[in-house]
Short mmCIF file of C-alpha atoms and ligand atoms in Angstrom, two decimals:
data_model
loop_
_atom_site.label_atom_id
_atom_site.label_comp_id
_atom_site.label_asym_id
_atom_site.label_seq_id
_atom_site.Cartn_x
_atom_site.Cartn_y
_atom_site.Cartn_z
CA MET A 1 -51.43 -27.68 33.19
CA ASN A 2 -51.61 -24.51 34.21
CA SER A 3 -51.19 -22.66 37.46
CA SER A 4 -53.96 -19.48 38.46
CA ASN A 5 -51.91 -16.65 36.77
CA GLY A 6 -51.64 -18.76 33.77
CA VAL A 7 -47.75 -19.42 34.04
CA ALA A 8 -47.40 -23.49 33.16
CA ASN A 9 -45.81 -25.41 35.51
CA ALA A 10 -44.22 -28.10 33.20
CA LYS A 11 -41.28 -27.44 32.17
CA VAL A 12 -41.22 -25.70 28.40
CA ASP A 13 -39.96 -28.83 27.49
CA LYS A 14 -43.38 -30.55 26.70
CA TYR A 15 -42.46 -29.67 23.36
CA GLN A 16 -39.43 -30.41 20.98
CA ALA A 17 -36.46 -27.75 21.99
CA HIS A 18 -36.81 -26.58 18.19
CA ASP A 19 -39.96 -25.27 19.20
CA TYR A 20 -40.62 -23.56 22.00
CA TYR A 21 -43.70 -21.52 21.93
CA GLY A 22 -45.04 -24.34 20.78
CA VAL A 23 -45.77 -23.35 17.23
CA ASP A 24 -46.57 -26.62 16.06
CA ASP A 25 -49.87 -26.28 18.69
CA LEU A 26 -51.40 -23.60 15.90
CA LEU A 27 -51.20 -25.55 13.04
CA THR A 28 -53.81 -28.00 11.39
CA ASP A 29 -53.60 -31.43 10.02
CA GLU A 30 -53.57 -30.30 6.84
CA HIS A 31 -50.35 -27.82 7.57
CA LYS A 32 -49.17 -31.20 9.44
CA ILE A 33 -49.36 -33.93 6.66
CA ALA A 34 -47.32 -31.73 4.48
CA ARG A 35 -45.07 -30.62 6.78
CA ASP A 36 -44.47 -34.03 7.71
CA ALA A 37 -44.47 -35.27 4.50
CA VAL A 38 -41.67 -32.81 2.82
CA ARG A 39 -39.34 -33.86 5.76
CA ALA A 40 -39.86 -37.43 5.01
CA TRP A 41 -38.93 -36.83 1.78
CA VAL A 42 -35.78 -34.58 2.79
CA LYS A 43 -35.14 -37.12 5.19
CA GLN A 44 -34.48 -40.04 2.69
CA GLU A 45 -33.85 -38.21 -0.83
CA VAL A 46 -32.09 -35.62 0.13
CA SER A 47 -30.13 -35.19 3.82
CA PRO A 48 -28.16 -38.37 2.14
CA ILE A 49 -26.73 -36.36 -0.91
CA ILE A 50 -26.56 -32.44 -0.53
CA GLU A 51 -23.86 -32.37 1.10
CA ASP A 52 -21.70 -33.95 -2.13
CA TYR A 53 -23.38 -32.65 -4.39
CA SER A 54 -22.58 -29.15 -3.26
CA GLU A 55 -19.01 -30.38 -2.75
CA ARG A 56 -19.39 -30.89 -6.45
CA ALA A 57 -21.35 -27.47 -7.70
CA GLU A 58 -23.67 -29.75 -9.08
CA CYS A 59 -27.42 -29.43 -9.12
CA PRO A 60 -29.17 -32.63 -8.17
CA LYS A 61 -32.07 -32.12 -11.29
CA HIS A 62 -33.29 -35.84 -10.21
CA LEU A 63 -35.08 -34.18 -7.44
CA PHE A 64 -37.00 -32.02 -9.73
CA LYS A 65 -39.34 -34.95 -10.13
CA GLY A 66 -39.56 -35.38 -6.34
CA LEU A 67 -40.08 -32.17 -5.67
CA ALA A 68 -43.21 -32.39 -7.76
CA ASP A 69 -44.67 -35.49 -6.05
CA ILE A 70 -44.75 -34.04 -2.86
CA GLY A 71 -46.79 -30.98 -4.22
CA ALA A 72 -43.90 -28.21 -3.75
CA PHE A 73 -44.71 -26.54 -6.68
CA GLY A 74 -47.16 -24.54 -6.18
CA PRO A 75 -48.40 -25.36 -3.13
CA SER A 76 -50.77 -22.85 -2.47
CA LEU A 77 -52.27 -22.77 -6.45
CA PRO A 78 -55.07 -24.46 -7.47
CA GLU A 79 -55.62 -28.24 -7.96
CA LYS A 80 -57.75 -27.29 -11.12
CA TYR A 81 -53.81 -27.05 -12.60
CA GLY A 82 -52.82 -29.52 -10.77
CA CYS A 83 -51.26 -27.47 -8.17
CA GLY A 84 -51.83 -28.29 -4.17
CA GLY A 85 -54.55 -26.01 -3.22
CA MET A 86 -53.32 -25.38 0.14
CA ASP A 87 -53.19 -22.39 2.17
CA GLU A 88 -50.02 -19.84 2.55
CA ILE A 89 -49.00 -21.31 6.12
CA ALA A 90 -48.68 -24.70 4.39
CA TYR A 91 -46.84 -22.85 1.14
CA GLY A 92 -44.36 -21.69 4.14
CA ILE A 93 -43.71 -25.42 6.18
CA ILE A 94 -42.78 -26.80 2.65
CA MET A 95 -40.32 -23.99 2.37
CA GLN A 96 -39.58 -24.03 5.75
CA GLU A 97 -38.31 -27.94 5.54
CA LEU A 98 -37.33 -27.67 2.18
CA GLU A 99 -34.28 -25.31 3.21
CA ARG A 100 -33.53 -27.47 6.70
CA ALA A 101 -32.28 -29.30 3.90
CA ASP A 102 -30.29 -26.80 1.57
CA SER A 103 -31.01 -23.45 0.35
CA GLY A 104 -30.41 -24.33 -3.12
CA ILE A 105 -33.38 -27.49 -2.40
CA ARG A 106 -35.95 -24.33 -1.93
CA SER A 107 -34.58 -22.40 -4.22
CA MET A 108 -35.81 -25.16 -7.09
CA ALA A 109 -38.91 -24.95 -5.14
CA SER A 110 -39.26 -21.06 -5.01
CA VAL A 111 -38.87 -20.53 -8.78
CA GLN A 112 -40.53 -22.96 -10.19
CA GLY A 113 -43.73 -22.93 -7.67
CA SER A 114 -43.13 -18.86 -7.01
CA LEU A 115 -41.78 -17.09 -9.73
CA VAL A 116 -42.87 -19.34 -12.47
CA MET A 117 -46.34 -21.08 -11.97
CA TYR A 118 -47.27 -18.04 -10.13
CA PRO A 119 -46.98 -15.10 -12.46
CA ILE A 120 -48.52 -17.16 -14.60
CA TYR A 121 -51.65 -18.27 -12.58
CA ARG A 122 -52.54 -14.65 -11.33
CA PHE A 123 -51.29 -12.93 -14.97
CA GLY A 124 -51.47 -15.70 -17.96
CA SER A 125 -54.38 -15.99 -19.86
CA GLU A 126 -56.62 -19.41 -19.09
CA GLU A 127 -54.91 -20.98 -21.97
CA GLN A 128 -51.36 -20.29 -20.94
CA LYS A 129 -52.31 -21.67 -17.27
CA MET A 130 -54.38 -25.20 -18.60
CA HIS A 131 -51.04 -25.73 -20.62
CA TYR A 132 -48.66 -24.57 -18.74
CA LEU A 133 -49.26 -24.82 -15.37
CA PRO A 134 -49.87 -28.71 -15.19
CA LYS A 135 -46.53 -29.66 -16.39
CA LEU A 136 -44.95 -27.07 -14.20
CA ALA A 137 -46.69 -28.89 -11.45
CA SER A 138 -45.70 -32.14 -12.26
CA GLY A 139 -42.01 -31.54 -12.80
CA GLU A 140 -42.51 -32.24 -16.63
CA TYR A 141 -40.95 -28.95 -17.52
CA ILE A 142 -38.55 -26.70 -14.94
CA GLY A 143 -39.02 -22.69 -15.70
CA CYS A 144 -36.91 -19.59 -14.60
CA PHE A 145 -37.44 -16.07 -14.07
CA GLY A 146 -35.46 -13.36 -15.36
CA LEU A 147 -35.67 -10.24 -14.26
CA THR A 148 -32.14 -9.16 -13.18
CA GLU A 149 -29.77 -7.73 -15.63
CA PRO A 150 -26.19 -7.27 -15.67
CA ASP A 151 -26.37 -3.78 -15.27
CA HIS A 152 -29.17 -3.52 -13.75
CA GLY A 153 -30.78 -5.91 -9.97
CA SER A 154 -31.77 -4.27 -7.07
CA ASP A 155 -33.23 -1.22 -9.36
CA PRO A 156 -35.47 -3.43 -12.18
CA SER A 157 -36.93 -0.90 -13.16
CA SER A 158 -34.48 0.74 -15.40
CA MET A 159 -33.86 -3.03 -17.10
CA VAL A 160 -32.62 -2.37 -20.66
CA THR A 161 -34.60 -5.70 -22.45
CA ASN A 162 -36.53 -4.72 -25.15
CA ILE A 163 -39.28 -6.17 -27.00
CA LYS A 164 -40.70 -4.84 -30.31
CA GLU A 165 -43.41 -5.72 -32.36
CA ASP A 166 -43.58 -7.45 -35.59
CA GLY A 167 -46.73 -8.96 -36.93
CA ASP A 168 -48.01 -11.88 -34.24
CA HIS A 169 -44.31 -11.85 -32.83
CA TYR A 170 -42.65 -9.96 -30.24
CA ILE A 171 -38.75 -9.82 -31.04
CA LEU A 172 -36.82 -9.70 -28.05
CA ASN A 173 -33.81 -8.87 -27.40
CA GLY A 174 -31.64 -8.12 -24.52
CA ALA A 175 -29.45 -10.43 -21.46
CA LYS A 176 -30.66 -11.45 -18.12
CA MET A 177 -28.03 -12.08 -14.80
CA TRP A 178 -27.67 -14.47 -12.42
CA ILE A 179 -30.95 -16.94 -13.11
CA THR A 180 -32.03 -19.29 -10.82
CA ASN A 181 -32.14 -23.10 -12.94
CA SER A 182 -31.58 -21.29 -16.57
CA PRO A 183 -29.53 -23.61 -17.75
CA LEU A 184 -32.24 -26.21 -17.41
CA ALA A 185 -35.42 -24.92 -17.74
CA ASP A 186 -37.57 -25.89 -20.57
CA ILE A 187 -39.56 -22.09 -20.11
CA ALA A 188 -38.39 -18.66 -18.71
CA VAL A 189 -40.74 -16.08 -17.74
CA VAL A 190 -39.03 -13.15 -18.81
CA TRP A 191 -39.80 -9.43 -17.83
CA ALA A 192 -38.96 -6.48 -20.50
CA LYS A 193 -39.75 -3.22 -21.92
CA ASP A 194 -42.43 -2.31 -25.11
CA GLU A 195 -41.80 0.23 -27.46
CA GLU A 196 -43.16 2.48 -25.05
CA GLY A 197 -41.09 1.62 -21.75
CA ILE A 198 -43.63 0.10 -19.83
CA ILE A 199 -42.46 -3.69 -18.40
CA ARG A 200 -44.46 -6.56 -19.94
CA GLY A 201 -43.88 -10.41 -19.15
CA LEU A 202 -43.30 -12.99 -21.68
CA ILE A 203 -42.59 -16.97 -21.24
CA VAL A 204 -39.77 -17.82 -23.78
CA GLU A 205 -39.48 -21.33 -24.80
CA ARG A 206 -36.12 -23.21 -25.22
CA GLY A 207 -35.43 -23.91 -28.84
CA MET A 208 -36.55 -20.39 -29.84
CA GLU A 209 -34.21 -19.53 -32.27
CA GLY A 210 -31.81 -16.79 -30.69
CA PHE A 211 -32.60 -18.16 -26.63
CA SER A 212 -29.26 -19.44 -24.84
CA THR A 213 -29.13 -20.27 -21.13
CA PRO A 214 -25.30 -19.84 -20.88
CA GLU A 215 -24.61 -21.70 -16.93
CA ILE A 216 -22.49 -19.23 -14.60
CA HIS A 217 -19.18 -20.87 -12.88
CA GLY A 218 -17.42 -20.55 -9.88
CA LYS A 219 -19.90 -19.72 -6.92
CA LEU A 220 -19.13 -20.36 -3.70
CA SER A 221 -22.47 -20.25 -2.68
CA LEU A 222 -25.86 -21.95 -3.62
CA ARG A 223 -23.76 -24.73 -5.30
CA ALA A 224 -26.22 -27.33 -5.47
CA SER A 225 -28.32 -24.81 -7.54
CA ILE A 226 -28.03 -24.11 -10.96
CA THR A 227 -27.42 -20.10 -11.98
CA GLY A 228 -27.43 -19.12 -15.68
CA GLU A 229 -28.09 -16.43 -17.62
CA LEU A 230 -30.91 -15.63 -20.16
CA VAL A 231 -29.37 -14.17 -23.46
CA PHE A 232 -32.32 -13.56 -26.43
CA GLU A 233 -30.52 -12.51 -29.86
CA ASP A 234 -33.57 -11.22 -32.00
CA VAL A 235 -35.89 -13.80 -30.84
CA ARG A 236 -39.53 -14.34 -32.39
CA VAL A 237 -41.62 -15.02 -29.63
CA PRO A 238 -45.12 -15.11 -30.34
CA LYS A 239 -47.16 -12.10 -28.76
CA LYS A 240 -50.07 -15.35 -27.31
CA ASN A 241 -46.77 -15.90 -25.10
CA VAL A 242 -47.15 -12.27 -23.20
CA LEU A 243 -48.79 -12.34 -20.06
CA PRO A 244 -51.95 -10.41 -20.85
CA GLY A 245 -52.67 -9.79 -17.26
CA VAL A 246 -49.95 -6.89 -15.78
CA LYS A 247 -48.60 -4.17 -16.87
CA GLY A 248 -45.39 -2.59 -15.43
CA LEU A 249 -42.98 -3.13 -12.47
CA LYS A 250 -45.73 -4.69 -10.22
CA GLY A 251 -46.11 -7.86 -12.16
CA PRO A 252 -42.38 -9.40 -11.42
CA LEU A 253 -42.16 -7.15 -8.20
CA SER A 254 -45.89 -9.17 -7.15
CA CYS A 255 -43.83 -12.59 -7.75
CA LEU A 256 -41.17 -11.62 -6.01
CA SER A 257 -43.68 -10.76 -3.06
CA LYS A 258 -45.11 -14.65 -3.04
CA ALA A 259 -41.61 -15.69 -2.75
CA ARG A 260 -40.00 -13.54 -0.82
CA TYR A 261 -42.57 -15.22 1.95
CA GLY A 262 -41.92 -18.81 1.60
CA ILE A 263 -38.53 -17.34 1.58
CA ALA A 264 -39.21 -15.25 5.29
CA TRP A 265 -40.02 -19.48 6.84
CA GLY A 266 -37.38 -21.24 4.10
CA ALA A 267 -34.83 -18.72 6.73
CA ILE A 268 -36.45 -20.95 9.74
CA GLY A 269 -35.67 -24.43 8.27
CA ALA A 270 -31.48 -23.44 7.53
CA ALA A 271 -31.60 -21.96 11.23
CA LEU A 272 -33.05 -25.11 13.16
CA ASP A 273 -30.59 -27.09 11.19
CA CYS A 274 -27.46 -25.36 12.18
CA TYR A 275 -28.85 -24.66 15.47
CA ASP A 276 -29.77 -28.36 16.49
CA SER A 277 -26.15 -29.83 15.30
CA ALA A 278 -25.04 -26.60 17.76
CA LEU A 279 -27.11 -28.14 20.63
CA ARG A 280 -25.78 -31.57 19.82
CA TYR A 281 -22.33 -30.80 20.10
CA SER A 282 -22.56 -28.65 22.84
CA LYS A 283 -23.65 -31.94 25.13
CA GLU A 284 -20.93 -34.22 23.08
CA ARG A 285 -17.79 -32.28 23.04
CA ILE A 286 -16.21 -32.43 26.22
CA GLN A 287 -12.87 -29.99 27.31
CA PHE A 288 -11.57 -28.97 30.57
CA GLY A 289 -13.33 -32.06 31.33
CA LYS A 290 -17.32 -30.80 30.48
CA PRO A 291 -19.24 -30.66 27.75
CA ILE A 292 -18.97 -27.39 26.29
CA GLY A 293 -22.38 -26.70 26.50
CA GLN A 294 -21.94 -26.86 30.08
CA PHE A 295 -20.17 -23.16 29.60
CA GLN A 296 -21.61 -19.84 29.91
CA LEU A 297 -20.59 -18.53 26.79
CA THR A 298 -22.13 -21.75 24.71
CA GLN A 299 -25.28 -21.47 26.66
CA LYS A 300 -25.41 -17.73 25.61
CA LYS A 301 -25.30 -18.61 22.39
CA LEU A 302 -27.45 -21.47 22.46
CA ALA A 303 -30.37 -19.38 24.42
CA GLU A 304 -29.68 -16.43 21.98
CA MET A 305 -29.77 -19.24 18.85
CA ILE A 306 -33.31 -20.79 19.91
CA THR A 307 -34.50 -17.09 21.31
CA GLU A 308 -34.18 -15.70 17.93
CA ILE A 309 -35.18 -18.58 15.84
CA THR A 310 -38.38 -18.61 18.20
CA LYS A 311 -39.10 -15.15 17.11
CA ALA A 312 -38.37 -15.83 13.67
CA GLN A 313 -41.56 -18.21 13.61
CA LEU A 314 -43.88 -16.39 15.52
CA LEU A 315 -43.31 -13.38 12.95
CA ALA A 316 -43.29 -16.40 9.87
CA TRP A 317 -46.74 -17.66 11.59
CA ARG A 318 -48.31 -14.57 11.68
CA LEU A 319 -47.41 -13.03 8.39
CA GLY A 320 -49.26 -16.80 7.15
CA THR A 321 -52.50 -15.29 8.53
CA LEU A 322 -52.32 -12.18 7.30
CA ALA A 323 -51.50 -14.27 3.82
CA ASN A 324 -54.16 -16.36 4.11
CA ASP A 325 -56.76 -13.31 4.67
CA GLY A 326 -54.92 -11.54 1.82
CA LYS A 327 -53.47 -8.88 3.80
CA ALA A 328 -50.37 -9.61 4.25
CA THR A 329 -48.34 -6.63 2.54
CA PRO A 330 -45.32 -6.44 0.47
CA ALA A 331 -43.51 -4.27 3.24
CA GLN A 332 -44.72 -6.43 5.99
CA ILE A 333 -43.11 -9.10 3.79
CA SER A 334 -39.97 -7.86 3.45
CA MET A 335 -39.64 -7.28 6.90
CA ALA A 336 -40.13 -11.29 7.47
CA LYS A 337 -37.67 -11.71 4.72
CA ARG A 338 -34.78 -10.05 6.24
CA ASN A 339 -34.98 -10.01 9.54
CA ASN A 340 -35.37 -14.17 9.17
CA VAL A 341 -32.95 -14.61 6.66
CA ASN A 342 -30.30 -12.48 8.59
CA MET A 343 -31.26 -14.54 12.07
CA ALA A 344 -30.78 -17.48 10.21
CA LEU A 345 -27.05 -16.49 9.25
CA GLU A 346 -25.86 -15.16 12.22
CA ILE A 347 -27.13 -18.36 13.90
CA ALA A 348 -24.70 -20.64 10.95
CA ARG A 349 -22.28 -18.38 11.84
CA GLU A 350 -22.27 -18.83 16.04
CA ALA A 351 -23.31 -22.27 15.52
CA ARG A 352 -19.91 -22.99 13.21
CA GLN A 353 -18.03 -21.20 16.32
CA ILE A 354 -19.43 -23.74 18.76
CA HIS A 355 -18.15 -26.94 16.38
CA GLY A 356 -14.91 -25.02 16.82
CA GLY A 357 -12.23 -26.47 13.98
CA MET A 358 -14.75 -29.68 13.13
CA GLY A 359 -17.40 -26.32 12.34
CA ILE A 360 -15.72 -25.74 8.87
CA THR A 361 -15.50 -29.17 7.92
CA ASN A 362 -18.64 -31.22 5.79
CA GLU A 363 -19.16 -33.76 8.28
CA TYR A 364 -21.55 -30.51 9.63
CA PRO A 365 -23.96 -28.51 7.74
CA ILE A 366 -23.52 -25.60 9.24
CA MET A 367 -20.89 -24.12 6.48
CA ARG A 368 -22.55 -25.09 3.89
CA HIS A 369 -25.86 -22.98 4.98
CA MET A 370 -23.68 -20.40 5.74
CA MET A 371 -22.34 -19.61 1.97
CA ASN A 372 -26.08 -20.43 0.81
CA LEU A 373 -27.65 -18.06 3.19
CA GLU A 374 -25.24 -15.42 1.90
CA THR A 375 -27.17 -15.46 -1.36
CA VAL A 376 -30.58 -15.70 0.40
CA LEU A 377 -29.63 -12.60 2.13
CA THR A 378 -28.72 -11.16 -1.46
CA TYR A 379 -31.63 -12.18 -3.81
CA GLU A 380 -34.97 -11.60 -3.73
CA GLY A 381 -33.94 -7.81 -3.13
CA THR A 382 -30.43 -7.43 -0.85
CA HIS A 383 -30.88 -7.23 2.59
CA ASP A 384 -30.49 -3.12 2.66
CA ILE A 385 -32.78 -2.97 -0.17
CA HIS A 386 -35.63 -4.95 2.62
CA LEU A 387 -34.28 -2.82 4.94
CA LEU A 388 -35.01 0.49 3.10
CA ILE A 389 -38.72 -0.49 1.65
CA THR A 390 -39.48 -0.19 5.51
CA GLY A 391 -38.17 2.82 6.23
CA MET A 392 -40.29 4.07 3.29
CA ASP A 393 -43.73 2.20 4.73
CA VAL A 394 -42.90 3.84 8.13
CA THR A 395 -41.84 7.25 7.13
CA GLY A 396 -43.32 7.89 4.33
CA PHE A 397 -40.41 8.89 2.44
CA ASN A 398 -39.17 7.00 -0.80
CA ALA A 399 -35.16 6.07 -0.49
CA PHE A 400 -34.48 4.55 -3.92
CA SER A 401 -35.95 8.11 -6.09
P1 TGC B 501 -42.13 1.33 -6.97
O1 TGC B 501 -42.26 2.60 -7.85
O2 TGC B 501 -41.94 1.50 -5.76
O3 TGC B 501 -43.11 0.12 -7.59
C1 TGC B 501 -43.55 -0.54 -9.03
C2 TGC B 501 -45.13 -0.46 -9.03
O4 TGC B 501 -45.06 -1.62 -8.49
C3 TGC B 501 -45.59 -1.83 -6.72
N1 TGC B 501 -45.07 -2.92 -5.75
C4 TGC B 501 -45.19 -4.07 -5.20
N2 TGC B 501 -46.41 -5.32 -5.94
C5 TGC B 501 -45.93 -6.53 -5.29
N3 TGC B 501 -45.40 -6.50 -4.49
C6 TGC B 501 -44.26 -5.80 -4.43
N4 TGC B 501 -43.16 -6.54 -3.19
C7 TGC B 501 -44.01 -4.57 -5.08
N5 TGC B 501 -43.17 -3.48 -4.62
C8 TGC B 501 -44.00 -2.36 -5.05
C9 TGC B 501 -45.76 -0.82 -6.86
O5 TGC B 501 -47.21 -0.81 -5.32
C10 TGC B 501 -45.92 -0.21 -8.34
O6 TGC B 501 -47.31 -0.49 -8.26
P2 TGC B 501 -48.01 0.50 -9.41
O7 TGC B 501 -49.30 0.13 -9.07
O8 TGC B 501 -47.85 2.35 -8.27
O9 TGC B 501 -47.38 0.79 -10.31
O10 TGC B 501 -40.86 0.67 -7.89
P3 TGC B 501 -38.90 1.20 -7.92
O11 TGC B 501 -39.18 0.99 -8.73
O12 TGC B 501 -38.65 2.40 -6.80
O13 TGC B 501 -38.70 -0.12 -7.00
C11 TGC B 501 -38.38 -0.41 -5.57
C12 TGC B 501 -37.86 -1.30 -4.95
C13 TGC B 501 -36.62 -0.88 -5.10
C14 TGC B 501 -38.17 -1.76 -4.04
C15 TGC B 501 -37.90 -3.15 -6.28
O14 TGC B 501 -37.54 -2.34 -7.11
C16 TGC B 501 -37.50 -3.93 -5.07
O15 TGC B 501 -37.90 -4.85 -4.78
N6 TGC B 501 -35.64 -4.07 -5.87
C17 TGC B 501 -35.50 -5.15 -5.62
C18 TGC B 501 -35.02 -6.63 -6.90
C19 TGC B 501 -35.21 -7.91 -6.45
O16 TGC B 501 -35.81 -8.39 -5.39
N7 TGC B 501 -35.20 -8.61 -7.30
C20 TGC B 501 -35.27 -9.62 -7.55
C21 TGC B 501 -35.36 -10.96 -8.31
S1 TGC B 501 -35.40 -12.35 -8.45
C22 TGC B 501 -34.60 -13.10 -7.25
O17 TGC B 501 -33.47 -12.61 -6.58
C23 TGC B 501 -34.98 -14.06 -7.51
S2 TGC B 501 -33.53 -15.62 -6.62
C24 TGC B 501 -34.93 -17.19 -6.81
C25 TGC B 501 -33.95 -18.23 -5.84
O18 TGC B 501 -33.11 -18.91 -5.99
O19 TGC B 501 -35.10 -18.58 -4.63
P1 FAD B 502 -26.65 -4.43 -6.64
O1 FAD B 502 -28.38 -4.22 -7.03
O2 FAD B 502 -25.78 -4.02 -7.29
O3 FAD B 502 -26.47 -4.09 -5.34
C1 FAD B 502 -25.12 -4.41 -4.88
C2 FAD B 502 -24.84 -3.72 -3.16
O4 FAD B 502 -25.96 -2.28 -3.36
C3 FAD B 502 -25.90 -4.55 -2.28
O5 FAD B 502 -25.40 -3.94 -1.67
C4 FAD B 502 -27.05 -3.46 -2.30
O6 FAD B 502 -28.35 -3.30 -1.77
C5 FAD B 502 -26.63 -2.13 -2.56
N1 FAD B 502 -27.63 -0.90 -3.08
C6 FAD B 502 -28.59 -0.80 -4.04
N2 FAD B 502 -29.25 -0.09 -4.12
C7 FAD B 502 -29.34 0.47 -2.78
C8 FAD B 502 -29.83 1.65 -2.81
N3 FAD B 502 -30.83 2.10 -3.35
N4 FAD B 502 -29.34 1.80 -1.35
C9 FAD B 502 -28.60 1.21 -0.51
N5 FAD B 502 -27.98 0.33 -1.04
C10 FAD B 502 -28.18 0.30 -2.24
N6 FAD B 502 -32.49 -12.85 -10.03
C11 FAD B 502 -33.52 -12.98 -11.05
O7 FAD B 502 -34.12 -12.22 -11.73
N7 FAD B 502 -34.24 -14.40 -10.90
C12 FAD B 502 -33.55 -15.55 -10.54
O8 FAD B 502 -33.34 -16.46 -10.51
C13 FAD B 502 -31.94 -15.24 -9.69
N8 FAD B 502 -31.54 -16.18 -8.79
C14 FAD B 502 -29.88 -15.95 -7.99
C15 FAD B 502 -29.59 -16.75 -7.88
C16 FAD B 502 -28.09 -16.38 -7.29
C17 FAD B 502 -27.43 -17.65 -6.47
C18 FAD B 502 -28.17 -14.71 -7.12
C19 FAD B 502 -26.66 -14.83 -6.22
C20 FAD B 502 -29.03 -13.91 -7.63
C21 FAD B 502 -29.57 -14.36 -8.23
N9 FAD B 502 -30.78 -13.13 -9.06
C22 FAD B 502 -31.42 -14.03 -9.44
C23 FAD B 502 -30.34 -11.36 -8.75
C24 FAD B 502 -30.63 -11.35 -7.55
O9 FAD B 502 -31.92 -10.90 -7.21
C25 FAD B 502 -29.99 -10.03 -7.49
O10 FAD B 502 -28.32 -10.15 -7.41
C26 FAD B 502 -30.46 -8.92 -6.27
O11 FAD B 502 -31.48 -8.09 -6.86
C27 FAD B 502 -29.33 -8.38 -5.69
O12 FAD B 502 -28.81 -7.11 -7.42
P2 FAD B 502 -27.23 -7.44 -8.16
O13 FAD B 502 -26.39 -8.57 -7.62
O14 FAD B 502 -27.50 -6.55 -9.05
O15 FAD B 502 -26.92 -5.80 -6.97
#
């Protein structure tokens, strides 16, 4: 019910406390169906086990099948290839609901959908699409994406992994580092330089001689996600495994745009979970004879959290509408990835404080989210790299060269 000046008479609480500006009203039925299905799956399959897997630093790999069944792999790619055929907002919301559980679970879907299926869809031959995409969408194949190298992270254009022609094959040499899902992967989309120094994308299959995927141990972040290396020692890759549709760094960077977009949404999920836990705790925990939520300093924390979440939701939603129209620029995506991940990390830190000592235990999800978000702040382009992308966009000066 609106008053004559457009200000609602009713309190905001007609919306869920977590949707302060009613972003829900902007969603279509299809978005809501997708969101609710993922939310229900997460509640049943992920929430009960995630703390345990994270503590043991083990990837719950049985969830790949469930992720496929809920359409989390390539939700906005065409149905013709076994994918969801939904829009970019549906894709974003699915990532949000997955990351509400754990950034590592969202990573499983981001890599498979945006970094493996998307390059095959966008740059692959029809034969490659028909062969790989349905298997990846259904979870029969697990994929990974190899761009980062031990000595070349933020600056992938300096990569040294390379291919040399040999008849109807390329000989691949080099190594990739920090590769999500690599130890489990059936295929890897790998970026390497040809003899002219031009970056090409190749599909490397497990079992090719000279190809190995050692696991990286000792991660204190993203512990429920498996990470490894990709090592190539004279691997003979058939020429038909090269992605014909792209040459140069814009190939992998286009895939990153797709994945960064999903992370901008996903981070909101982690922030919501921390906020939700802190809000509940602030009403239950009594100190000095009253709930800690009655103290102004606690209210300041919670009020700032929901303000930042709301801003991030609106940023993501608008980015989604731009993406649906094919108008979201890489720089706009960088801004949203950087802002929303940093927002989520700050909220995790504040939520931890509201939980006092309990906040450092695994009774609550806060520390797990906080540790995960340290990775999310760094991968897919670090916090500072995205700042410089925005800086370059607004000034026209390139700080990288
Ligand atoms: P630069 O000269 O700026 O660009 C080279 C070409 O690429 C185009 N381009 C993009 N295209 C699409 N999307 C983007 N985001 C793009 N950014 C640039 C650009 O227009 C140009 O095209 P053309 O036609 O002129 O050739 O390249 P640069 O070497 O100066 O690098 C710029 C920089 C630093 C921004 C870029 O290298 C960068 O983004 N670095 C960060 C690296 C990164 O994000 N690595 C992520 C690895 S994958 C990962 O972390 C997965 S985590 C998975 C999970 O578990 O979820
Ligand atoms: P560096 O590039 O060495 O950066 C170190 C520091 O220097 C950062 O603070 C950075 O911001 C700063 N810096 C660098 N250059 C500049 C500059 N020009 N100006 C100012 N500051 C600068 N990669 C993949 O290819 N595939 C994956 O699946 C994948 N999964 C990952 C999973 C995990 C758990 C992690 C931790 C990483 C993953 N990555 C993956 C790699 C990730 O993308 C890189 O870690 C990231 O791009 C940063 O590279 P780096 O770690 O080498 O840091």
